[in-house]
């Protein structure tokens, strides 16, 4: 049941200086960072990450807003590993709409706007973090963002009390 999942700290998170605060949330839960980099991506990689599926699910307009948003500044990409990491990470991140995200989650502690506000401004909702939605997405996304030699297998202090 040990899984790996992709997490991105979106441009708003990096620009606001929240990278340490966000990374801490995963580490303190006992989850392990097995890959990490700071990158500014082009439209090509953005389109491979936010695929046509996004258009089908959320519409072409939201996809275009997302492509603009994710390419506007540097982001942190990381792979987080742990037992049921996909579900655990999504829970730490909180629900998509910042307004609805519960305090205690990353989105609920550091963002607050609604879909309707973002839609009126015609921008993607600035909710700080992306996290893979399910096993299929996690497999595709970790492979898209990292090569095998960028992913590390190591023992962390305390693992014997957690795993
Ligand atoms: P999540 O990031 O929680 O997996 P989705 O995959 O549904 O959510 O959407 C991807 C991203 O698109 C969201 O994180 C958010 O930034 C943006 N988004 C989704 N729906 C809207 C919307 N109606 N208006 C503006 N931005 C949106
Ligand atoms: Mg998603």
XYZ file of N, CA and C and ligand atoms in Angstrom:
517
model
N 0.813 -1.223 0.000
C 0.000 0.000 0.000
C 0.844 1.270 0.000
N 2.197 1.100 -0.052
C 3.029 2.304 -0.143
C 2.901 2.878 -1.544
N 2.518 4.159 -1.613
C 2.290 4.828 -2.895
C 3.184 6.055 -3.028
N 3.366 6.466 -4.287
C 4.024 7.743 -4.567
C 3.019 8.633 -5.282
N 3.032 9.923 -4.954
C 2.082 10.850 -5.557
C 2.767 12.170 -5.884
N 2.292 12.840 -6.927
C 2.907 14.114 -7.318
C 2.236 15.284 -6.602
N 3.074 16.154 -6.046
C 2.591 17.405 -5.453
C 3.307 18.565 -6.135
N 2.536 19.579 -6.518
C 3.128 20.823 -7.014
C 2.756 21.938 -6.045
N 3.738 22.770 -5.696
C 3.408 24.037 -5.036
C 3.286 25.044 -6.165
N 2.069 25.512 -6.412
C 1.768 26.356 -7.565
C 2.430 27.731 -7.412
N 2.424 28.545 -8.484
C 3.127 29.838 -8.434
C 2.726 30.729 -7.258
N 1.470 30.673 -6.847
C 1.053 31.514 -5.707
C 1.751 31.085 -4.419
N 1.927 29.789 -4.233
C 2.578 29.271 -3.024
C 4.046 29.653 -2.943
N 4.732 29.554 -4.085
C 6.161 29.928 -4.117
C 6.290 31.440 -3.946
N 5.474 32.212 -4.681
C 5.562 33.675 -4.630
C 5.234 34.212 -3.234
N 4.376 33.518 -2.509
C 4.017 33.973 -1.158
C 4.999 33.487 -0.089
N 6.015 32.746 -0.503
C 7.009 32.285 0.471
C 6.480 31.195 1.386
N 5.568 30.391 0.868
C 4.943 29.364 1.706
C 5.513 27.964 1.479
N 6.610 27.862 0.721
C 7.092 26.516 0.369
C 7.477 25.710 1.617
N 8.185 26.330 2.533
C 8.602 25.621 3.756
C 7.404 25.166 4.563
N 6.458 26.081 4.728
C 5.233 25.798 5.489
C 4.456 24.630 4.877
N 4.400 24.615 3.551
C 3.638 23.561 2.861
C 4.365 22.218 2.936
N 5.664 22.233 2.676
C 6.440 20.984 2.710
C 6.387 20.370 4.111
N 6.451 21.233 5.121
C 6.399 20.794 6.517
C 5.166 19.937 6.802
N 4.048 20.306 6.198
C 2.782 19.601 6.455
C 2.868 18.120 6.072
N 3.590 17.857 4.980
C 3.727 16.453 4.540
C 4.747 15.730 5.415
N 5.846 16.411 5.706
C 6.901 15.781 6.515
C 6.402 15.445 7.917
N 5.661 16.354 8.513
C 5.232 16.122 9.900
C 4.238 14.972 10.005
N 3.584 14.647 8.867
C 2.620 13.534 8.873
C 3.337 12.184 8.756
N 4.667 12.253 8.534
C 5.449 11.024 8.401
C 5.645 10.607 6.964
N 5.081 11.410 6.035
C 5.268 11.126 4.607
C 6.668 11.581 4.202
N 7.202 10.952 3.159
C 8.603 11.174 2.780
C 8.705 11.850 1.423
N 9.565 12.872 1.333
C 9.844 13.495 0.036
C 10.877 12.619 -0.656
N 10.546 12.068 -1.820
C 11.510 11.225 -2.522
C 12.041 11.882 -3.796
N 11.457 13.040 -4.166
C 11.969 13.844 -5.294
C 11.494 15.270 -5.102
N 12.333 16.241 -5.519
C 11.926 17.646 -5.352
C 12.742 18.559 -6.253
N 12.074 19.508 -6.922
C 12.800 20.519 -7.694
C 11.989 21.800 -7.841
N 12.719 22.926 -8.064
C 12.098 24.222 -8.353
C 12.228 24.450 -9.845
N 11.094 24.656 -10.526
C 11.127 24.808 -11.992
C 10.107 25.851 -12.449
N 10.382 26.444 -13.618
C 9.359 27.262 -14.275
C 9.053 26.529 -15.575
N 7.814 26.138 -15.769
C 7.504 25.260 -16.905
C 6.924 26.051 -18.079
N 7.089 25.482 -19.289
C 6.509 26.101 -20.487
C 5.118 25.513 -20.754
N 4.460 26.104 -21.742
C 3.096 25.710 -22.060
C 2.986 24.230 -22.460
N 4.055 23.724 -23.077
C 4.073 22.351 -23.545
C 3.931 21.354 -22.381
N 4.768 21.540 -21.353
C 4.675 20.650 -20.181
C 3.363 20.893 -19.434
N 2.961 22.152 -19.366
C 1.690 22.480 -18.690
C 0.530 21.713 -19.332
N 0.543 21.639 -20.670
C -0.533 20.939 -21.388
C -0.490 19.431 -21.161
N 0.721 18.914 -20.946
C 0.832 17.479 -20.658
C 0.364 17.166 -19.243
N 0.520 18.164 -18.362
C 0.058 17.978 -16.977
C -1.455 18.173 -16.889
N -1.930 19.311 -17.382
C -3.380 19.560 -17.435
C -3.860 19.144 -18.825
N -4.143 17.863 -18.979
C -4.446 17.274 -20.291
C -5.853 17.652 -20.771
N -6.185 17.180 -21.956
C -7.527 17.379 -22.534
C -8.629 16.942 -21.559
N -8.302 15.967 -20.714
C -9.279 15.493 -19.719
C -9.826 16.637 -18.883
N -8.979 17.606 -18.571
C -9.402 18.776 -17.780
C -10.496 19.539 -18.535
N -10.316 19.683 -19.854
C -11.338 20.373 -20.665
C -12.660 19.636 -20.602
N -12.581 18.302 -20.703
C -13.810 17.510 -20.664
C -14.508 17.654 -19.314
N -13.703 17.696 -18.255
C -14.264 17.730 -16.901
C -14.672 19.144 -16.483
N -13.814 20.127 -16.784
C -14.040 21.482 -16.250
C -14.287 22.534 -17.329
N -14.097 22.148 -18.597
C -14.296 23.095 -19.699
C -12.981 23.668 -20.195
N -13.006 24.072 -21.481
C -11.809 24.601 -22.130
C -11.322 25.893 -21.450
N -12.280 26.686 -21.003
C -11.944 27.987 -20.404
C -11.133 27.809 -19.110
N -11.590 26.902 -18.248
C -10.864 26.657 -16.992
C -9.481 26.094 -17.309
N -9.417 25.208 -18.316
C -8.108 24.648 -18.673
C -7.148 25.762 -19.108
N -7.628 26.685 -19.921
C -6.755 27.782 -20.367
C -6.316 28.669 -19.205
N -7.218 28.921 -18.278
C -6.863 29.716 -17.093
C -5.788 28.991 -16.282
N -5.950 27.667 -16.198
C -4.978 26.853 -15.452
C -3.600 26.860 -16.129
N -3.604 26.784 -17.455
C -2.331 26.786 -18.196
C -1.605 28.117 -17.979
N -2.358 29.216 -17.987
C -1.757 30.530 -17.718
C -1.185 30.593 -16.308
N -1.973 30.105 -15.371
C -1.603 30.180 -13.957
C -0.330 29.363 -13.672
N -0.294 28.128 -14.117
C 0.782 27.208 -13.736
C 2.122 27.590 -14.385
N 2.053 28.409 -15.474
C 3.286 28.816 -16.173
C 3.741 30.223 -15.784
N 3.025 30.880 -14.869
C 3.319 32.309 -14.626
C 4.544 32.556 -13.741
N 5.012 31.539 -13.038
C 6.171 31.731 -12.163
C 6.717 30.387 -11.739
N 7.831 30.413 -10.993
C 8.424 29.141 -10.561
C 7.503 28.351 -9.635
N 7.597 27.056 -9.735
C 6.812 26.155 -8.883
C 7.738 25.071 -8.315
N 7.312 24.487 -7.238
C 8.022 23.332 -6.668
C 7.283 22.072 -7.100
N 8.036 21.118 -7.635
C 7.456 19.804 -7.937
C 8.085 18.798 -6.994
N 7.274 17.926 -6.431
C 7.840 16.886 -5.570
C 7.027 15.609 -5.642
N 7.703 14.526 -5.307
C 7.006 13.252 -5.160
C 7.007 12.905 -3.679
N 5.835 12.624 -3.176
C 5.654 12.273 -1.766
C 5.316 10.791 -1.688
N 5.983 10.110 -0.768
C 5.794 8.658 -0.624
C 5.270 8.314 0.763
N 4.409 7.317 0.812
C 3.926 6.828 2.108
C 2.772 5.870 1.931
N 2.294 5.334 3.037
C 1.156 4.422 3.012
C -0.085 5.225 2.614
N -0.770 4.778 1.581
C -1.932 5.512 1.047
C -1.609 6.990 0.809
N -0.436 7.232 0.258
C 0.034 8.616 0.101
C -0.940 9.475 -0.714
N -1.579 8.894 -1.719
C -2.450 9.697 -2.597
C -3.603 10.295 -1.789
N -4.278 9.441 -1.040
C -5.409 9.897 -0.231
C -4.938 10.793 0.916
N -3.866 10.395 1.583
C -3.354 11.195 2.698
C -2.972 12.601 2.256
N -2.288 12.696 1.131
C -1.849 14.008 0.637
C -3.059 14.867 0.266
N -4.037 14.287 -0.422
C -5.237 15.052 -0.796
C -5.931 15.609 0.445
N -5.919 14.835 1.515
C -6.555 15.276 2.756
C -5.790 16.446 3.387
N -4.482 16.366 3.354
C -3.657 17.454 3.893
C -3.856 18.731 3.074
N -4.040 18.562 1.762
C -4.206 19.704 0.860
C -5.579 20.365 1.036
N -6.625 19.575 1.204
C -7.977 20.132 1.331
C -8.712 20.166 -0.002
N -10.001 20.505 0.040
C -10.821 20.469 -1.179
C -10.440 21.599 -2.129
N -10.874 21.466 -3.381
C -10.431 22.360 -4.461
C -10.778 23.825 -4.225
N -12.024 24.091 -3.847
C -12.444 25.491 -3.680
C -11.946 26.015 -2.331
N -11.089 27.010 -2.365
C -10.482 27.521 -1.126
C -11.529 27.904 -0.090
N -12.602 28.501 -0.548
C -13.694 28.918 0.346
C -14.235 27.749 1.162
N -14.254 26.570 0.561
C -14.832 25.390 1.203
C -13.793 24.575 1.971
N -12.515 24.887 1.759
C -11.451 24.079 2.381
C -11.431 24.300 3.894
N -11.334 23.218 4.623
C -11.385 23.302 6.081
C -10.079 23.829 6.662
N -10.172 24.677 7.698
C -8.974 25.045 8.453
C -8.255 23.768 8.910
N -6.927 23.820 8.893
C -6.154 22.607 9.200
C -5.602 21.997 7.933
N -6.250 22.300 6.802
C -5.701 21.870 5.512
C -4.862 23.023 4.950
N -3.992 22.716 3.977
C -3.149 23.772 3.394
C -4.033 24.842 2.749
N -4.975 24.397 1.915
C -5.845 25.377 1.245
C -6.706 26.123 2.254
N -7.165 25.431 3.280
C -8.030 26.046 4.287
C -7.294 26.978 5.233
N -5.994 26.809 5.357
C -5.214 27.685 6.244
C -4.617 28.887 5.520
N -4.429 28.775 4.184
C -3.689 29.842 3.497
C -4.409 30.432 2.285
N -5.645 30.039 2.040
C -6.384 30.644 0.928
C -7.865 30.650 1.284
N -8.656 31.478 0.590
C -10.065 31.573 0.985
C -11.058 31.854 -0.136
N -10.614 32.122 -1.381
C -11.577 32.637 -2.361
C -12.497 31.555 -2.934
N -13.579 32.006 -3.531
C -14.616 31.102 -4.056
C -14.451 30.889 -5.556
N -15.114 29.844 -6.068
C -15.173 29.635 -7.518
C -15.756 30.871 -8.200
N -16.843 31.392 -7.647
C -17.530 32.485 -8.343
C -16.634 33.718 -8.436
N -15.825 33.971 -7.397
C -14.885 35.102 -7.451
C -13.842 34.869 -8.552
N -13.252 33.676 -8.563
C -12.225 33.358 -9.573
C -12.826 33.400 -10.976
N -14.022 32.855 -11.120
C -14.659 32.824 -12.436
C -14.961 34.227 -12.942
N -15.398 35.099 -12.053
C -15.687 36.479 -12.443
C -14.420 37.177 -12.913
N -13.305 36.891 -12.222
C -12.010 37.488 -12.613
C -11.362 36.760 -13.784
N -11.970 35.622 -14.161
C -11.432 34.769 -15.230
C -10.009 34.319 -14.952
N -9.806 33.885 -13.705
C -8.518 33.300 -13.317
C -8.768 31.949 -12.636
N -7.743 31.113 -12.669
C -7.826 29.844 -11.937
C -7.829 30.162 -10.450
N -8.520 29.382 -9.691
C -8.554 29.603 -8.247
C -7.153 29.321 -7.680
N -6.615 30.302 -6.949
C -5.229 30.206 -6.459
C -5.219 29.425 -5.156
N -5.161 28.111 -5.311
C -5.298 27.240 -4.145
C -4.007 26.520 -3.784
N -2.871 27.115 -4.181
C -1.543 26.799 -3.648
C -0.891 25.483 -4.071
N -1.700 24.438 -4.185
C -1.109 23.101 -4.332
C -1.873 22.270 -5.355
N -1.140 21.474 -6.109
C -1.746 20.396 -6.898
C -1.347 19.072 -6.259
N -2.258 18.128 -6.222
C -1.925 16.768 -5.769
C -2.659 15.770 -6.646
N -1.963 14.715 -7.053
C -2.571 13.695 -7.921
C -3.875 13.189 -7.312
N -4.860 12.953 -8.196
C -6.207 12.614 -7.737
C -6.390 11.131 -7.414
N -5.710 10.273 -8.168
C -5.902 8.825 -7.988
C -4.655 8.087 -8.490
N -4.708 6.754 -8.423
C -3.525 5.961 -8.767
C -3.059 6.161 -10.206
N -4.028 6.249 -11.120
C -3.678 6.440 -12.536
C -2.978 7.786 -12.726
N -3.575 8.839 -12.177
C -2.961 10.170 -12.287
C -1.588 10.198 -11.614
N -1.474 9.570 -10.464
C -0.204 9.576 -9.733
C 0.906 8.925 -10.573
N 0.586 7.808 -11.192
C 1.572 7.111 -12.046
C 1.989 7.989 -13.214
N 0.997 8.537 -13.927
C 1.294 9.366 -15.099
C 2.035 10.639 -14.714
N 1.605 11.278 -13.646
C 2.173 12.578 -13.269
C 3.581 12.455 -12.691
N 3.833 11.432 -11.872
C 5.195 11.279 -11.339
C 6.164 10.997 -12.488
N 5.706 10.208 -13.477
C 6.567 9.886 -14.627
C 6.765 11.098 -15.539
N 5.762 11.971 -15.618
C 5.876 13.173 -16.452
C 6.886 14.165 -15.862
N 6.902 14.289 -14.558
C 7.698 15.346 -13.916
C 9.099 14.912 -13.517
N 9.306 13.616 -13.302
C 10.611 13.158 -12.804
C 11.098 11.930 -13.556
N 12.421 11.885 -13.802
C 13.029 10.668 -14.337
C 13.414 9.773 -13.150
N 13.630 8.520 -13.445
C 13.930 7.531 -12.397
C 15.112 7.971 -11.525
N 16.155 8.555 -12.161
C 17.353 8.917 -11.383
C 17.153 10.164 -10.516
N 16.000 10.786 -10.608
C 15.698 11.940 -9.734
C 14.861 11.536 -8.521
N 14.520 10.246 -8.448
C 13.675 9.750 -7.354
C 14.528 8.899 -6.421
N 14.485 9.204 -5.120
C 15.412 8.587 -4.173
C 14.712 7.669 -3.179
N 15.409 6.567 -2.911
C 14.937 5.605 -1.932
C 15.883 5.723 -0.741
N 15.394 6.160 0.399
C 16.279 6.337 1.556
C 15.480 6.151 2.842
N 16.202 5.945 3.937
C 15.562 5.782 5.245
C 15.575 7.122 5.958
N 14.452 7.500 6.520
C 14.397 8.751 7.259
C 14.423 8.443 8.749
N 15.065 9.296 9.538
C 15.055 9.109 10.982
C 13.604 9.069 11.452
N 13.289 8.103 12.285
C 11.918 8.003 12.765
C 11.070 7.019 11.982
N 11.552 6.604 10.817
C 10.792 5.640 10.009
C 10.413 4.400 10.819
N 11.333 4.014 11.728
C 11.064 2.779 12.499
C 9.863 2.939 13.425
N 9.493 4.193 13.717
C 8.324 4.413 14.574
C 7.057 4.658 13.765
N 7.228 4.853 12.464
C 6.095 5.235 11.605
C 5.673 4.090 10.691
N 6.662 3.402 10.108
C 6.360 2.389 9.082
C 6.471 0.962 9.632
P -7.844 19.683 -7.629
O -6.667 20.603 -7.836
O -8.392 19.797 -6.237
O -7.561 18.255 -8.029
P -9.349 19.933 -10.130
O -8.462 18.876 -10.680
O -10.825 19.736 -10.255
O -9.038 20.203 -8.577
O -9.011 21.333 -10.806
C -7.691 21.688 -11.092
C -7.475 23.127 -10.692
O -8.265 23.989 -11.519
C -7.912 23.511 -9.289
O -6.937 23.197 -8.310
C -8.125 24.997 -9.399
O -6.901 25.721 -9.315
C -8.657 25.140 -10.816
N -10.125 25.204 -10.925
C -10.984 24.169 -10.916
N -12.249 24.581 -11.104
C -12.194 25.922 -11.241
C -13.165 26.955 -11.447
N -14.485 26.712 -11.573
N -12.747 28.237 -11.525
C -11.447 28.530 -11.412
N -10.482 27.621 -11.220
C -10.840 26.332 -11.122
Mg -7.080 17.517 -9.961
